[in-house]
Amino acid sequence: MADLDPSIKARAAEEFAALQQDGAAAFGAGDFGLAEDCFRRAAKLAPMDASVHNNLGQALRAGGESTGAAAAFWQALELDPVFAEPAMNLGLMAAADGDWECAVGFYAKALTRRSNYAEAHFNWAIALERLGQGDAAAGHYRRAIQFRPDYSQAINNLAALLDEGGNHGEAEAWFRAGLEGAPDVPELWSGLGSNQRARGNLDAAGEAYIQALDLRPDFPECRWNLALVQLAKGDFAEGWANYRYRPSADRERTPFPHAPLPPGPYHIAGEQGLGDELFFLRFVAVLAGQGATVRYVPDAKLRSMLERLDFIDVAPANGIAECISVADLPYLMAQNAPPPSVRLQPEPAHLAAMRDKLAAAGPEPYLGYTWRAGIKQSGSLFKEISALELAGAFQDWPGTLINLQRAPRADELPAPGADFTACNDDLEDMLALMALIDEVVGVSNTNMHLRAAVGGKAHVLVTHPAEYRWMASGDTSPWFPDFRLYRQGADGSWSTALAALRRN
């Protein structure tokens, strides 16, 4: 077969280049249908060109056509044995489907084709984090930065990973190095803020968060983190305003609020966890005390005890479509001073049952204790002290120890004292127990809020960094004035706190 006329080949090459250029422009403008059309036409002109099949795959993926996208990427992969991008794109598709192990395989394949492919190392690191392999992830972030020293996303992720692992000094160095090269990246400023909060430098943390928000005002996670700093320092007006951006808020059910509080009656719903709901109920009590009519949708586990309150009408869970979140009340009510805890009355039958159970457990005085609360995962509040370390602080207790820990692990049993852990499954039992025992010691958890609700005192082991309700410093909190606080050191040590607990 005769060769094509050179002029025809030249025109075809020009048309191919123009279609590639037009497709790229359409893709950049978000017109993925036009981009697909351009790349398909280009692929007909040069069916053996791997780059056009890769481009077609990207247009199809962006347009939601995952099957066609994968086929195009595979074709590009097979056409050019040294072309790394198709393998990377197949890895990104696997990651989008949550198949992290498959994604790792594709990133590894991409790196066999281009060993200095920084983005492949970066995405491999993300996948490894999702697989719980933090140390390996850090290694790939470091390789990504090695091949691309100005890779601010990799620097930010590495620093955040180090911070989460407790390597705050090295994390700070990375955040600051990243900012030196890219001072206009808000994520780096926000990460530095969280690093400084973890190190106990709340003023520096607040300044870093504000820098991030100056660069990117629409940064909800950063505003929420700034709120935690502001509230811990007692800046309640700004703190509650920024607290509206918390990730736990269901803004379909409880729309984003704007002050002032509209006229009642009010439909209010609980939010977050049991402890938080009990904490924020104090603001419902204030609102009702001002003469407002309140219908309240609680967590099912709190329903029976809240039905005994005379200032709210407890509504069914599906009875109100749209509500005010109880956690938005302090902002809407401009509450710049902490009101006292809501008061709850234990149910008489539960009081009698718990009184009998305590008598059978041993002699007075009774000391209830817990050593862990929350979920140990990224982004969640987790509070813990060694069970043995804590028990050593009251080994000479003259009465009976009461183990109140929810879901103790097998390696933590048997814990000292009588086993009352099942009371966590019935909060009416726990409320009665909180009204009866003499002392309560432990980390911040639902039981502490129930203890406050019955007017009791407690000794709270405050993990570092402290939740805002325990404030940034001091041995008391205005939110729980009858509680004594014992703070974990910024280095993670409990020695000073436990020494003070023994003395008290």
Short mmCIF file of C-alpha atoms in Angstrom, two decimals:
data_model
loop_
_atom_site.label_atom_id
_atom_site.label_comp_id
_atom_site.label_asym_id
_atom_site.label_seq_id
_atom_site.Cartn_x
_atom_site.Cartn_y
_atom_site.Cartn_z
CA MET A 1 0.00 0.00 0.00
CA ALA A 2 1.40 3.36 -0.98
CA ASP A 3 2.45 5.78 1.68
CA LEU A 4 0.13 8.71 2.34
CA ASP A 5 0.96 11.93 0.62
CA PRO A 6 3.13 14.00 3.01
CA SER A 7 0.70 16.89 2.78
CA ILE A 8 -2.16 14.63 3.89
CA LYS A 9 -0.07 13.33 6.79
CA ALA A 10 0.79 16.89 7.77
CA ARG A 11 -2.87 17.96 7.70
CA ALA A 12 -3.83 14.91 9.80
CA ALA A 13 -1.11 15.73 12.31
CA GLU A 14 -2.30 19.33 12.49
CA GLU A 15 -5.91 18.22 12.97
CA PHE A 16 -4.83 15.73 15.66
CA ALA A 17 -2.90 18.41 17.54
CA ALA A 18 -5.82 20.84 17.25
CA LEU A 19 -8.29 18.27 18.57
CA GLN A 20 -6.01 17.46 21.49
CA GLN A 21 -5.72 21.18 22.24
CA ASP A 22 -9.47 21.78 21.91
CA GLY A 23 -10.20 18.76 24.10
CA ALA A 24 -7.84 20.00 26.78
CA ALA A 25 -9.47 23.45 26.69
CA ALA A 26 -12.96 21.95 26.97
CA PHE A 27 -11.82 19.74 29.83
CA GLY A 28 -10.37 22.74 31.65
CA ALA A 29 -13.65 24.60 31.17
CA GLY A 30 -15.63 21.69 32.62
CA ASP A 31 -17.30 20.74 29.33
CA PHE A 32 -16.49 17.04 29.56
CA GLY A 33 -18.87 16.03 26.77
CA LEU A 34 -17.09 18.30 24.28
CA ALA A 35 -13.72 17.12 25.58
CA GLU A 36 -14.76 13.50 25.03
CA ASP A 37 -15.87 14.27 21.48
CA CYS A 38 -12.55 15.97 20.66
CA PHE A 39 -10.47 13.16 22.10
CA ARG A 40 -12.52 10.46 20.33
CA ARG A 41 -12.00 12.21 17.00
CA ALA A 42 -8.31 12.56 17.76
CA ALA A 43 -8.08 8.86 18.64
CA LYS A 44 -9.49 7.95 15.22
CA LEU A 45 -6.72 9.96 13.59
CA ALA A 46 -3.99 8.41 15.78
CA PRO A 47 -5.32 5.15 17.28
CA MET A 48 -1.85 4.07 18.43
CA ASP A 49 -1.17 7.27 20.39
CA ALA A 50 -1.38 6.41 24.10
CA SER A 51 -1.72 10.02 25.24
CA VAL A 52 -5.03 10.59 23.47
CA HIS A 53 -6.54 7.45 25.01
CA ASN A 54 -5.37 8.64 28.42
CA ASN A 55 -6.96 12.03 27.78
CA LEU A 56 -10.17 10.35 26.64
CA GLY A 57 -10.18 8.31 29.84
CA GLN A 58 -9.89 11.46 31.93
CA ALA A 59 -12.78 13.10 30.09
CA LEU A 60 -14.95 10.00 30.51
CA ARG A 61 -14.07 9.70 34.20
CA ALA A 62 -14.89 13.36 34.82
CA GLY A 63 -18.20 12.84 33.03
CA GLY A 64 -19.09 9.90 35.26
CA GLU A 65 -18.53 7.15 32.68
CA SER A 66 -16.24 4.95 34.75
CA THR A 67 -16.43 1.82 32.57
CA GLY A 68 -15.41 3.66 29.42
CA ALA A 69 -12.75 5.57 31.32
CA ALA A 70 -11.15 2.39 32.63
CA ALA A 71 -11.13 0.88 29.13
CA ALA A 72 -9.42 3.97 27.72
CA PHE A 73 -6.79 3.97 30.48
CA TRP A 74 -6.08 0.28 29.93
CA GLN A 75 -5.68 0.87 26.20
CA ALA A 76 -3.22 3.69 26.87
CA LEU A 77 -1.36 1.50 29.34
CA GLU A 78 -0.94 -1.28 26.77
CA LEU A 79 0.03 1.02 23.90
CA ASP A 80 3.01 2.60 25.67
CA PRO A 81 5.06 0.48 28.10
CA VAL A 82 6.77 3.51 29.67
CA PHE A 83 3.70 5.79 29.99
CA ALA A 84 3.00 6.13 33.73
CA GLU A 85 -0.11 8.33 33.78
CA PRO A 86 -2.65 5.65 32.77
CA ALA A 87 -1.57 3.44 35.67
CA MET A 88 -1.89 6.41 38.00
CA ASN A 89 -5.38 7.17 36.71
CA LEU A 90 -6.49 3.57 37.16
CA GLY A 91 -5.20 3.82 40.73
CA LEU A 92 -7.22 6.97 41.32
CA MET A 93 -10.33 5.21 40.02
CA ALA A 94 -9.75 2.28 42.38
CA ALA A 95 -9.24 4.72 45.24
CA ALA A 96 -12.51 6.47 44.39
CA ASP A 97 -14.23 3.09 44.72
CA GLY A 98 -12.57 2.53 48.10
CA ASP A 99 -10.40 -0.33 46.81
CA TRP A 100 -7.20 0.93 48.39
CA GLU A 101 -5.17 -2.24 47.88
CA CYS A 102 -5.97 -2.25 44.18
CA ALA A 103 -5.03 1.44 44.03
CA VAL A 104 -1.65 0.67 45.61
CA GLY A 105 -1.00 -1.90 42.88
CA PHE A 106 -1.59 0.66 40.14
CA TYR A 107 0.56 3.31 41.85
CA ALA A 108 3.36 0.76 42.11
CA LYS A 109 2.97 0.02 38.39
CA ALA A 110 3.16 3.73 37.60
CA LEU A 111 6.42 3.96 39.54
CA THR A 112 7.94 1.08 37.60
CA ARG A 113 7.41 3.24 34.53
CA ARG A 114 8.59 6.50 36.10
CA SER A 115 10.53 6.05 39.31
CA ASN A 116 10.55 9.76 40.19
CA TYR A 117 6.77 10.17 39.81
CA ALA A 118 6.04 12.33 42.87
CA GLU A 119 2.26 12.21 42.45
CA ALA A 120 2.28 8.41 42.43
CA HIS A 121 4.16 8.37 45.73
CA PHE A 122 1.70 10.95 47.12
CA ASN A 123 -1.38 8.95 46.18
CA TRP A 124 0.23 5.71 47.35
CA ALA A 125 0.74 7.39 50.73
CA ILE A 126 -2.93 8.38 50.90
CA ALA A 127 -3.96 4.79 50.17
CA LEU A 128 -1.60 3.46 52.84
CA GLU A 129 -3.09 5.87 55.38
CA ARG A 130 -6.54 4.51 54.57
CA LEU A 131 -5.16 1.00 55.07
CA GLY A 132 -3.84 1.97 58.50
CA GLN A 133 -0.17 1.83 57.48
CA GLY A 134 0.97 5.21 58.75
CA ASP A 135 4.71 4.57 58.84
CA ALA A 136 4.75 3.31 55.25
CA ALA A 137 2.59 6.27 54.20
CA ALA A 138 5.08 8.69 55.72
CA GLY A 139 7.83 7.07 53.68
CA HIS A 140 5.96 7.67 50.43
CA TYR A 141 5.15 11.27 51.37
CA ARG A 142 8.88 11.78 51.94
CA ARG A 143 9.66 10.30 48.52
CA ALA A 144 7.08 12.56 46.89
CA ILE A 145 8.74 15.58 48.49
CA GLN A 146 12.18 14.29 47.49
CA PHE A 147 11.16 14.30 43.83
CA ARG A 148 9.11 17.50 44.10
CA PRO A 149 10.42 19.69 46.94
CA ASP A 150 7.65 22.30 46.53
CA TYR A 151 4.86 19.70 46.81
CA SER A 152 2.82 21.53 49.47
CA GLN A 153 0.06 18.91 49.60
CA ALA A 154 2.58 16.18 50.38
CA ILE A 155 4.29 18.38 52.96
CA ASN A 156 0.95 19.14 54.61
CA ASN A 157 -0.12 15.49 54.67
CA LEU A 158 3.22 14.31 56.04
CA ALA A 159 3.17 16.95 58.77
CA ALA A 160 -0.43 16.09 59.70
CA LEU A 161 0.43 12.38 59.82
CA LEU A 162 3.41 13.07 62.08
CA ASP A 163 1.24 15.28 64.28
CA GLU A 164 -1.39 12.56 64.61
CA GLY A 165 1.35 10.14 65.65
CA GLY A 166 2.56 12.47 68.39
CA ASN A 167 5.71 13.64 66.57
CA HIS A 168 4.76 17.27 67.09
CA GLY A 169 8.26 18.72 66.83
CA GLU A 170 9.02 17.21 63.44
CA ALA A 171 5.49 18.00 62.28
CA GLU A 172 5.94 21.67 63.17
CA ALA A 173 9.24 21.76 61.26
CA TRP A 174 7.51 20.41 58.15
CA PHE A 175 4.58 22.83 58.42
CA ARG A 176 6.96 25.77 58.74
CA ALA A 177 9.14 24.52 55.89
CA GLY A 178 6.07 24.23 53.71
CA LEU A 179 4.94 27.74 54.60
CA GLU A 180 8.37 29.14 53.87
CA GLY A 181 7.98 27.99 50.28
CA ALA A 182 4.21 28.46 49.97
CA PRO A 183 2.91 31.04 52.49
CA ASP A 184 -0.39 31.32 50.62
CA VAL A 185 -1.52 27.71 51.24
CA PRO A 186 -4.32 27.83 53.85
CA GLU A 187 -4.13 24.10 54.63
CA LEU A 188 -0.55 24.53 55.86
CA TRP A 189 -1.57 27.37 58.18
CA SER A 190 -4.52 25.35 59.47
CA GLY A 191 -2.28 22.34 60.03
CA LEU A 192 0.21 24.50 61.90
CA GLY A 193 -2.66 25.75 64.06
CA SER A 194 -3.63 22.20 65.02
CA ASN A 195 0.02 21.42 65.68
CA GLN A 196 0.33 24.38 68.02
CA ARG A 197 -2.89 23.42 69.79
CA ALA A 198 -1.49 19.93 70.33
CA ARG A 199 1.67 21.49 71.78
CA GLY A 200 -0.36 23.66 74.16
CA ASN A 201 0.36 26.96 72.38
CA LEU A 202 -3.21 28.21 72.01
CA ASP A 203 -2.33 31.80 71.13
CA ALA A 204 -0.09 30.63 68.29
CA ALA A 205 -2.75 28.12 67.23
CA GLY A 206 -5.39 30.83 66.99
CA GLU A 207 -3.08 33.08 64.99
CA ALA A 208 -2.33 30.29 62.52
CA TYR A 209 -6.02 29.47 62.06
CA ILE A 210 -6.77 33.14 61.42
CA GLN A 211 -4.00 33.27 58.80
CA ALA A 212 -5.62 30.29 57.08
CA LEU A 213 -9.04 31.93 57.14
CA ASP A 214 -7.65 35.20 55.77
CA LEU A 215 -6.48 33.18 52.77
CA ARG A 216 -9.61 31.05 52.51
CA PRO A 217 -12.65 32.38 54.39
CA ASP A 218 -14.73 29.40 53.26
CA PHE A 219 -12.78 26.82 55.28
CA PRO A 220 -15.29 25.17 57.68
CA GLU A 221 -12.88 22.73 59.31
CA CYS A 222 -10.49 25.55 60.15
CA ARG A 223 -13.29 27.70 61.60
CA TRP A 224 -14.36 24.80 63.80
CA ASN A 225 -10.80 24.26 65.01
CA LEU A 226 -10.51 27.98 65.74
CA ALA A 227 -13.74 27.71 67.73
CA LEU A 228 -12.22 25.02 69.96
CA VAL A 229 -9.30 27.32 70.74
CA GLN A 230 -11.51 30.37 71.33
CA LEU A 231 -13.90 28.49 73.62
CA ALA A 232 -11.03 26.96 75.59
CA LYS A 233 -9.65 30.47 76.18
CA GLY A 234 -13.05 31.84 77.22
CA ASP A 235 -13.77 33.83 74.05
CA PHE A 236 -17.34 32.60 73.96
CA ALA A 237 -18.85 35.12 71.53
CA GLU A 238 -16.45 34.37 68.69
CA GLY A 239 -16.10 30.75 69.72
CA TRP A 240 -19.80 29.91 69.52
CA ALA A 241 -20.07 31.74 66.19
CA ASN A 242 -17.32 29.58 64.72
CA TYR A 243 -18.66 26.45 66.42
CA ARG A 244 -21.51 26.51 63.90
CA TYR A 245 -19.06 25.04 61.38
CA ARG A 246 -18.57 21.77 63.29
CA PRO A 247 -18.56 18.72 61.00
CA SER A 248 -21.07 16.84 63.17
CA ALA A 249 -23.92 19.24 62.37
CA ASP A 250 -26.69 17.84 60.16
CA ARG A 251 -27.49 20.97 58.18
CA GLU A 252 -30.36 19.33 56.31
CA ARG A 253 -32.25 18.77 59.54
CA THR A 254 -30.84 21.70 61.52
CA PRO A 255 -30.10 24.51 59.02
CA PHE A 256 -27.07 26.74 59.46
CA PRO A 257 -28.14 29.38 61.99
CA HIS A 258 -27.90 33.15 61.87
CA ALA A 259 -28.41 35.32 64.93
CA PRO A 260 -30.54 36.57 66.50
CA LEU A 261 -32.71 33.72 67.71
CA PRO A 262 -36.07 33.93 65.93
CA PRO A 263 -39.26 34.13 67.97
CA GLY A 264 -40.63 30.88 69.40
CA PRO A 265 -42.06 28.38 69.93
CA TYR A 266 -38.91 26.35 69.36
CA HIS A 267 -38.30 22.93 67.89
CA ILE A 268 -34.87 21.78 69.09
CA ALA A 269 -32.98 18.57 68.39
CA GLY A 270 -30.06 16.90 70.11
CA GLU A 271 -26.79 16.43 68.29
CA GLN A 272 -23.34 14.82 68.39
CA GLY A 273 -23.12 12.35 71.31
CA LEU A 274 -24.87 11.71 74.60
CA GLY A 275 -22.37 13.74 76.60
CA ASP A 276 -22.61 16.70 74.25
CA GLU A 277 -26.39 16.58 74.30
CA LEU A 278 -26.44 16.61 78.09
CA PHE A 279 -23.94 19.47 78.08
CA PHE A 280 -25.98 21.66 75.72
CA LEU A 281 -29.28 21.00 77.50
CA ARG A 282 -28.29 23.73 79.96
CA PHE A 283 -29.03 26.24 77.21
CA VAL A 284 -32.48 24.74 76.66
CA ALA A 285 -33.13 25.27 80.37
CA VAL A 286 -32.09 28.93 80.04
CA LEU A 287 -34.32 29.40 77.01
CA ALA A 288 -37.29 27.83 78.77
CA GLY A 289 -36.55 29.93 81.83
CA GLN A 290 -37.06 33.01 79.67
CA GLY A 291 -40.62 31.87 79.03
CA ALA A 292 -40.11 30.08 75.71
CA THR A 293 -42.09 27.02 74.67
CA VAL A 294 -39.73 24.23 73.64
CA ARG A 295 -40.34 20.93 71.87
CA TYR A 296 -37.23 18.79 72.07
CA VAL A 297 -36.14 15.70 70.10
CA PRO A 298 -33.57 13.80 72.21
CA ASP A 299 -31.40 10.77 71.67
CA ALA A 300 -33.49 7.69 72.40
CA LYS A 301 -31.23 6.73 75.31
CA LEU A 302 -32.02 10.02 77.07
CA ARG A 303 -35.74 10.16 76.29
CA SER A 304 -37.15 8.69 79.51
CA MET A 305 -35.15 10.93 81.84
CA LEU A 306 -35.82 14.06 79.80
CA GLU A 307 -39.55 13.35 79.84
CA ARG A 308 -39.41 14.11 83.58
CA LEU A 309 -38.28 17.69 82.91
CA ASP A 310 -41.07 20.22 83.31
CA PHE A 311 -39.69 22.87 80.96
CA ILE A 312 -39.70 20.94 77.65
CA ASP A 313 -42.11 18.85 75.64
CA VAL A 314 -40.23 15.76 74.45
CA ALA A 315 -41.17 15.11 70.81
CA PRO A 316 -40.94 11.85 68.82
CA ALA A 317 -37.84 11.36 66.68
CA ASN A 318 -39.78 11.72 63.42
CA GLY A 319 -42.25 14.27 64.68
CA ILE A 320 -40.41 17.40 63.55
CA ALA A 321 -38.83 17.74 60.11
CA GLU A 322 -36.66 20.82 60.69
CA CYS A 323 -35.21 21.92 64.02
CA ILE A 324 -32.67 24.14 65.70
CA SER A 325 -29.65 22.15 66.84
CA VAL A 326 -29.17 22.24 70.60
CA ALA A 327 -25.47 22.92 69.91
CA ASP A 328 -26.36 26.15 68.07
CA LEU A 329 -28.27 27.60 71.01
CA PRO A 330 -25.33 29.31 72.76
CA TYR A 331 -24.59 31.22 69.54
CA LEU A 332 -28.23 32.09 68.84
CA MET A 333 -28.83 33.15 72.45
CA ALA A 334 -25.55 35.12 72.66
CA GLN A 335 -24.60 33.17 75.77
CA ASN A 336 -21.25 34.60 76.78
CA ALA A 337 -21.28 33.20 80.33
CA PRO A 338 -21.57 29.50 81.21
CA PRO A 339 -24.96 28.56 82.71
CA PRO A 340 -25.11 25.64 85.17
CA SER A 341 -25.72 22.06 84.09
CA VAL A 342 -29.26 20.89 83.53
CA ARG A 343 -30.60 19.03 86.59
CA LEU A 344 -32.09 15.56 86.20
CA GLN A 345 -33.97 13.58 88.82
CA PRO A 346 -33.24 9.83 89.01
CA GLU A 347 -36.24 7.54 88.73
CA PRO A 348 -37.14 6.06 92.16
CA ALA A 349 -37.19 2.41 91.08
CA HIS A 350 -33.73 2.71 89.54
CA LEU A 351 -32.47 4.45 92.68
CA ALA A 352 -33.70 1.58 94.81
CA ALA A 353 -32.18 -1.04 92.50
CA MET A 354 -28.80 0.70 92.41
CA ARG A 355 -28.82 1.19 96.17
CA ASP A 356 -29.29 -2.57 96.63
CA LYS A 357 -26.61 -3.35 94.03
CA LEU A 358 -24.11 -1.08 95.79
CA ALA A 359 -24.84 -2.62 99.16
CA ALA A 360 -24.18 -6.07 97.72
CA ALA A 361 -20.91 -4.87 96.16
CA GLY A 362 -19.29 -3.84 99.43
CA PRO A 363 -19.11 -1.20 102.13
CA GLU A 364 -19.23 2.57 101.73
CA PRO A 365 -17.73 4.93 100.66
CA TYR A 366 -18.09 4.16 96.96
CA LEU A 367 -15.66 5.42 94.31
CA GLY A 368 -16.64 4.97 90.66
CA TYR A 369 -13.99 5.24 87.97
CA THR A 370 -13.42 5.09 84.21
CA TRP A 371 -10.24 5.29 82.17
CA ARG A 372 -11.30 5.61 78.53
CA ALA A 373 -13.90 7.36 76.38
CA GLY A 374 -14.45 8.06 72.71
CA ILE A 375 -13.34 6.30 69.54
CA LYS A 376 -9.68 5.92 68.66
CA GLN A 377 -9.70 7.11 65.07
CA SER A 378 -8.61 10.16 63.14
CA GLY A 379 -10.85 13.17 63.76
CA SER A 380 -12.56 11.70 66.81
CA LEU A 381 -12.21 12.69 70.43
CA PHE A 382 -10.41 9.95 72.31
CA LYS A 383 -9.54 10.12 76.00
CA GLU A 384 -7.57 7.48 77.82
CA ILE A 385 -5.33 6.80 80.78
CA SER A 386 -3.90 3.40 81.67
CA ALA A 387 -6.38 1.49 83.83
CA LEU A 388 -3.59 0.21 86.07
CA GLU A 389 -2.03 3.66 86.34
CA LEU A 390 -5.36 5.15 87.39
CA ALA A 391 -6.20 2.36 89.83
CA GLY A 392 -2.87 2.93 91.54
CA ALA A 393 -4.00 6.41 92.52
CA PHE A 394 -6.70 5.06 94.85
CA GLN A 395 -5.30 1.68 95.86
CA ASP A 396 -5.76 2.62 99.54
CA TRP A 397 -9.42 3.61 99.13
CA PRO A 398 -11.18 2.66 102.38
CA GLY A 399 -14.47 1.61 100.82
CA THR A 400 -15.52 -0.09 97.58
CA LEU A 401 -14.24 0.67 94.09
CA ILE A 402 -16.88 0.66 91.33
CA ASN A 403 -15.73 -0.07 87.77
CA LEU A 404 -17.89 2.06 85.44
CA GLN A 405 -15.86 1.62 82.24
CA ARG A 406 -17.90 1.10 79.09
CA ALA A 407 -16.78 -1.95 77.06
CA PRO A 408 -13.50 -2.75 78.82
CA ARG A 409 -11.09 -4.80 76.73
CA ALA A 410 -10.25 -8.35 77.71
CA ASP A 411 -6.67 -7.39 78.55
CA GLU A 412 -7.99 -4.79 81.03
CA LEU A 413 -9.97 -7.32 83.07
CA PRO A 414 -10.44 -8.05 85.84
CA ALA A 415 -10.29 -4.38 86.83
CA PRO A 416 -10.16 -3.49 90.53
CA GLY A 417 -13.49 -3.27 92.33
CA ALA A 418 -17.07 -4.26 91.63
CA ASP A 419 -18.19 -4.59 88.02
CA PHE A 420 -20.91 -2.04 87.21
CA THR A 421 -19.99 -1.73 83.53
CA ALA A 422 -23.44 -2.94 82.41
CA CYS A 423 -24.97 0.27 83.78
CA ASN A 424 -23.63 2.02 80.68
CA ASP A 425 -26.33 0.22 78.70
CA ASP A 426 -29.14 1.78 80.74
CA LEU A 427 -28.59 5.46 81.45
CA GLU A 428 -31.42 5.46 83.99
CA ASP A 429 -29.29 3.04 86.03
CA MET A 430 -26.22 5.21 85.52
CA LEU A 431 -28.07 8.39 86.50
CA ALA A 432 -29.20 6.71 89.72
CA LEU A 433 -25.70 5.44 90.36
CA MET A 434 -24.24 8.92 89.86
CA ALA A 435 -26.63 10.20 92.52
CA LEU A 436 -25.61 7.53 95.02
CA ILE A 437 -21.85 6.98 94.89
CA ASP A 438 -19.52 9.16 96.93
CA GLU A 439 -16.75 9.91 94.44
CA VAL A 440 -16.36 9.75 90.66
CA VAL A 441 -12.94 9.71 89.00
CA GLY A 442 -12.20 9.40 85.30
CA VAL A 443 -11.82 10.91 81.87
CA SER A 444 -14.50 13.12 80.36
CA ASN A 445 -17.48 11.00 79.31
CA THR A 446 -21.26 10.75 79.51
CA ASN A 447 -21.09 9.69 83.14
CA MET A 448 -19.46 12.99 84.06
CA HIS A 449 -22.37 14.89 82.53
CA LEU A 450 -24.83 12.70 84.43
CA ARG A 451 -22.87 13.34 87.62
CA ALA A 452 -23.18 17.09 87.06
CA ALA A 453 -26.89 16.67 86.31
CA VAL A 454 -27.52 15.21 89.79
CA GLY A 455 -25.45 17.94 91.45
CA GLY A 456 -22.51 15.70 92.33
CA LYS A 457 -18.79 16.38 92.45
CA ALA A 458 -16.15 14.60 90.40
CA HIS A 459 -12.44 14.36 89.68
CA VAL A 460 -11.84 14.66 85.92
CA LEU A 461 -8.66 13.53 84.18
CA VAL A 462 -8.39 16.01 81.30
CA THR A 463 -6.52 14.71 78.27
CA HIS A 464 -4.28 17.00 76.22
CA PRO A 465 -5.22 19.05 74.33
CA ALA A 466 -8.21 19.73 76.53
CA GLU A 467 -11.76 19.82 75.23
CA TYR A 468 -13.08 23.37 75.34
CA ARG A 469 -15.53 22.61 78.17
CA TRP A 470 -12.55 21.98 80.49
CA MET A 471 -10.88 25.23 79.40
CA ALA A 472 -7.23 25.70 78.51
CA SER A 473 -5.82 25.72 82.02
CA GLY A 474 -6.67 25.62 85.71
CA ASP A 475 -7.99 23.00 88.10
CA THR A 476 -11.65 23.99 87.64
CA SER A 477 -13.95 24.86 84.74
CA PRO A 478 -16.78 27.42 84.77
CA TRP A 479 -18.92 24.82 83.00
CA PHE A 480 -18.48 22.34 85.88
CA PRO A 481 -17.55 24.44 88.93
CA ASP A 482 -17.96 21.52 91.36
CA PHE A 483 -15.50 19.30 89.50
CA ARG A 484 -11.77 19.15 90.17
CA LEU A 485 -9.55 18.85 87.09
CA TYR A 486 -6.26 16.99 86.65
CA ARG A 487 -4.51 17.75 83.36
CA GLN A 488 -2.38 15.48 81.23
CA GLY A 489 0.93 17.05 80.26
CA ALA A 490 1.63 18.18 76.71
CA ASP A 491 4.14 15.31 76.58
CA GLY A 492 1.38 12.79 77.30
CA SER A 493 2.43 12.18 80.90
CA TRP A 494 -0.13 11.75 83.69
CA SER A 495 2.39 11.77 86.56
CA THR A 496 1.66 15.29 87.82
CA ALA A 497 -2.09 14.82 87.47
CA LEU A 498 -2.08 11.50 89.33
CA ALA A 499 0.08 12.90 92.11
CA ALA A 500 -2.49 15.67 92.63
CA LEU A 501 -5.32 13.14 92.48
CA ARG A 502 -3.71 11.05 95.22
CA ARG A 503 -3.40 14.12 97.43
CA ASN A 504 -7.09 14.90 96.98
#
